[in-house]
PDB file of C-alpha atoms in Angstrom:
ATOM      1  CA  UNK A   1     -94.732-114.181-123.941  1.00 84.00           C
ATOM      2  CA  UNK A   2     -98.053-112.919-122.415  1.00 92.00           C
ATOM      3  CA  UNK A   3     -96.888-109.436-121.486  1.00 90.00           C
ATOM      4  CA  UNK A   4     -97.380-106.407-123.838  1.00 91.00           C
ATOM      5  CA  UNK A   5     -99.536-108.524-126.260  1.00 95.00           C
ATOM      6  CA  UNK A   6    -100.254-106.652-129.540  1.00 95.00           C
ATOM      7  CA  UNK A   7    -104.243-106.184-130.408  1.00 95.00           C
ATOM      8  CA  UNK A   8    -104.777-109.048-132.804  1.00 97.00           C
ATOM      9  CA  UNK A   9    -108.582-108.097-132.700  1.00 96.00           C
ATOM     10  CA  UNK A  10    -108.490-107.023-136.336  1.00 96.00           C
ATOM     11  CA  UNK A  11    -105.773-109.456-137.708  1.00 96.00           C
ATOM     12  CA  UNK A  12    -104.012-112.844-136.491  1.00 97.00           C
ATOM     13  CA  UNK A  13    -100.441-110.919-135.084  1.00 98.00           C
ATOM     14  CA  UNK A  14     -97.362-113.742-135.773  1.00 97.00           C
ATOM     15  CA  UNK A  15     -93.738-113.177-134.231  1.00 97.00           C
ATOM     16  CA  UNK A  16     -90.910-114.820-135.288  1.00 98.00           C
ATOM     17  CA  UNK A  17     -88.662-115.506-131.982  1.00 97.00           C
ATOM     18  CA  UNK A  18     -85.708-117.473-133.065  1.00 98.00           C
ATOM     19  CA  UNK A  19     -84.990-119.243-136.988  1.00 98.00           C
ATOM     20  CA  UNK A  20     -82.627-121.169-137.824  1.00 97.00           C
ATOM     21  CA  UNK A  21     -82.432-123.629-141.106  1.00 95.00           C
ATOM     22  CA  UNK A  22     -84.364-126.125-139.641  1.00 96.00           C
ATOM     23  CA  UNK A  23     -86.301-124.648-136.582  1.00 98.00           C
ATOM     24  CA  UNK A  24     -88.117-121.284-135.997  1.00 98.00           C
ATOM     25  CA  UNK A  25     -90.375-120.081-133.104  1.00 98.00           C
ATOM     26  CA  UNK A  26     -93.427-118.219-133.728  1.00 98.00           C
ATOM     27  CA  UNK A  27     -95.779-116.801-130.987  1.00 98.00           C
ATOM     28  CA  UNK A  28     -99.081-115.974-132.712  1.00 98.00           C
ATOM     29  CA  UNK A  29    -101.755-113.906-131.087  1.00 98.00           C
ATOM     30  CA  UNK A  30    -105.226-114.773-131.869  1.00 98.00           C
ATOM     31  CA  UNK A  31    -108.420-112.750-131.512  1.00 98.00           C
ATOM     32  CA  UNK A  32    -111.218-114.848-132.886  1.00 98.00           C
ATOM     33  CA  UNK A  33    -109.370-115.695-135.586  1.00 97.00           C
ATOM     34  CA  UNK A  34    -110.047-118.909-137.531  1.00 97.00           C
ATOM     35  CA  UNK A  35    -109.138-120.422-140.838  1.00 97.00           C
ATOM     36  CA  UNK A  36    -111.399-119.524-144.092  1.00 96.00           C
ATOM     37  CA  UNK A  37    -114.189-121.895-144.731  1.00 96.00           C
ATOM     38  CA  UNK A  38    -112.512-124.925-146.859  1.00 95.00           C
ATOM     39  CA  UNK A  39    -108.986-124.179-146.103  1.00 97.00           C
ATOM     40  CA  UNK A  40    -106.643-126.821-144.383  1.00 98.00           C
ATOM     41  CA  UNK A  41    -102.952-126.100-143.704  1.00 97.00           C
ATOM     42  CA  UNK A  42    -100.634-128.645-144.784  1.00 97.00           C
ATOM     43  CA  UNK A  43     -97.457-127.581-143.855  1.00 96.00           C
ATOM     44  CA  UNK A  44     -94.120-129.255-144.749  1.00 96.00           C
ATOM     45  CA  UNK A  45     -92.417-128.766-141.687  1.00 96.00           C
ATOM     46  CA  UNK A  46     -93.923-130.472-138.115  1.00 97.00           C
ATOM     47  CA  UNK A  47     -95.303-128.581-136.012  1.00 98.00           C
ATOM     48  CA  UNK A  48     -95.638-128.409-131.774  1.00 98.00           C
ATOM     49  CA  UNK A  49     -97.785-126.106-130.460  1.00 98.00           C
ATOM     50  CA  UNK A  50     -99.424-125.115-127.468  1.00 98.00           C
ATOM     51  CA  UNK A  51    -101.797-122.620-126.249  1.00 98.00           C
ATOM     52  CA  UNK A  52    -100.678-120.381-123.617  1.00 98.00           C
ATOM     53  CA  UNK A  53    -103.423-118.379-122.963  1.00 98.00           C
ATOM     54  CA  UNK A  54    -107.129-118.289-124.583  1.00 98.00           C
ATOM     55  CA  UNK A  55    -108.577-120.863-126.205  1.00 98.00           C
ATOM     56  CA  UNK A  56    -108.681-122.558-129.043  1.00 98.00           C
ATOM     57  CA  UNK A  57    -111.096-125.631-131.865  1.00 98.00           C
ATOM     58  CA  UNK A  58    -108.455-127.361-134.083  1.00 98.00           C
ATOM     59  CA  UNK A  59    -109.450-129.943-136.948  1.00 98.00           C
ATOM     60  CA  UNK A  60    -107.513-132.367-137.976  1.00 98.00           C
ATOM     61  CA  UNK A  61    -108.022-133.994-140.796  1.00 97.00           C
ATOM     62  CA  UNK A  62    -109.278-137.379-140.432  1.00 96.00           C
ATOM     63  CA  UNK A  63    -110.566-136.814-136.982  1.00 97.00           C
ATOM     64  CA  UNK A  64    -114.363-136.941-136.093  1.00 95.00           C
ATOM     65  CA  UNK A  65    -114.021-133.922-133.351  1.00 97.00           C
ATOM     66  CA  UNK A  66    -112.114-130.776-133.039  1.00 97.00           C
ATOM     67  CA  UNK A  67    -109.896-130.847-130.068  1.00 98.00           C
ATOM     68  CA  UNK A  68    -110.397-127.775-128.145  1.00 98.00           C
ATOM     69  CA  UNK A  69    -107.442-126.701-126.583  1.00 98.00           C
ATOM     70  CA  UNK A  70    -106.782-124.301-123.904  1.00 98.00           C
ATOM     71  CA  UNK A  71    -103.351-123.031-121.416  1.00 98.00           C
ATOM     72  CA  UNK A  72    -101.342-125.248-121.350  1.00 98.00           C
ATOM     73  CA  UNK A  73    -102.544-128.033-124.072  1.00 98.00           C
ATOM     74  CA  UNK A  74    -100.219-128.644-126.841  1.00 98.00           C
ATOM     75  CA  UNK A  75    -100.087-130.854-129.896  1.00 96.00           C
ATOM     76  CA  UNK A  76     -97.622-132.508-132.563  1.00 97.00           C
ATOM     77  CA  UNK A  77     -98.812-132.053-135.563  1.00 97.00           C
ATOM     78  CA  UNK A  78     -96.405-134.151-138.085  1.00 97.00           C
ATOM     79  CA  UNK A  79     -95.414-132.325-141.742  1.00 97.00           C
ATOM     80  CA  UNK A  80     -98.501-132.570-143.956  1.00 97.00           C
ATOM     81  CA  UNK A  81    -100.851-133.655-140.590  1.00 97.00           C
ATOM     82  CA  UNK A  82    -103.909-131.387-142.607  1.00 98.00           C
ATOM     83  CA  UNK A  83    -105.295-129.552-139.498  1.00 98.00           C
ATOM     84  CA  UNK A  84    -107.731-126.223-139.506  1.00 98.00           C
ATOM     85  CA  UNK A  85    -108.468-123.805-136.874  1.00 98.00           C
ATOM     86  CA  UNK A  86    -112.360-123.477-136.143  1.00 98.00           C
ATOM     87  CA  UNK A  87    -112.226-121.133-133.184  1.00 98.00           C
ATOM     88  CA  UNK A  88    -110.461-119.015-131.192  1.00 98.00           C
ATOM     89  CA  UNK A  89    -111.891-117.188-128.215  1.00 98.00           C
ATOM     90  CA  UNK A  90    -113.497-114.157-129.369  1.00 98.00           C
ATOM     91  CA  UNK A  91    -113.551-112.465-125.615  1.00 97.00           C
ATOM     92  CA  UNK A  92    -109.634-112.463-124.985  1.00 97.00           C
ATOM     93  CA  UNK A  93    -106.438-112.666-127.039  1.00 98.00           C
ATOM     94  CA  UNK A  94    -105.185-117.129-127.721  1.00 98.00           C
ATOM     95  CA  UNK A  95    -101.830-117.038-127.210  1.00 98.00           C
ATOM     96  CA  UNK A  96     -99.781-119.847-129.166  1.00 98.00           C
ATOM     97  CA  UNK A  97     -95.986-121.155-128.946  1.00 98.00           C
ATOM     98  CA  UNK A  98     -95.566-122.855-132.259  1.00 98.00           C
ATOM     99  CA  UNK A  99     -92.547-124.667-133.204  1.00 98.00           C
ATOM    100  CA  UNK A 100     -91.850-125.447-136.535  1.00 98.00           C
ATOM    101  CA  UNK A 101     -89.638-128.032-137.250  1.00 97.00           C
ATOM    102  CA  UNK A 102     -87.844-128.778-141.065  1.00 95.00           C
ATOM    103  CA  UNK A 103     -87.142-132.275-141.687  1.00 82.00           C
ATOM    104  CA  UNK A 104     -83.930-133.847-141.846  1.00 71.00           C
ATOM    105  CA  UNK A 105     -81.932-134.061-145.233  1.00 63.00           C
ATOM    106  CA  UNK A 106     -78.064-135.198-146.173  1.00 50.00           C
ATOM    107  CA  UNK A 107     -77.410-131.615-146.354  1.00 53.00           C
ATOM    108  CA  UNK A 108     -77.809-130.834-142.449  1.00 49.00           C
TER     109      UNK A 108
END
């Protein structure tokens, strides 16, 4: 996960490691990436993640202060928890584990 890390300095680098229909795996590289001004992500899966390496400022929606994360810090964010990301360290690559969860239905 932190070896061979691709050079996200120019673009946000995601990789899909496992998918299934209701779970997939990203790790996503950051290089002082953040989200465009006004733009929240409000996702209809949940989503855990944690940073592995790097750091991290995350909004949430709602909340008065961005949490800054850094190795080892992880959050749930529940489907449509409207969250941003401020910062990420602009010195060395933010490593993130996401997982991405779909919720239940009658059909699974």
């Amino acid at each position: 996960m932190l070896h061979n890390l691709p050079d996200a300095r120019s673009a946000e680098i995601t990789e899909i490691i496992h998918q299934s229909a209701a779970v997939r795996i990203e790790r996503i590289v950051s290089h002082g990436q953040s989200s465009p001004d006004g733009f929240w992500y409000d996702q209809s899966e949940a989503e855990w993640v944690m940073v592995l390496a790097g750091a991290a400022r995350l909004q949430i929606e709602g909340e008065g202060s961005p949490r800054l994360l850094g190795p080892g810090d992880a959050l749930n964010l529940p489907a449509h928890c409207r969250h941003r990301v401020l910062w990420t360290d602009p010195k060395q690559p933010t490593v993130w584990l996401a997982v991405f969860v779909k919720e239940a239905t009658d059909g699974l």
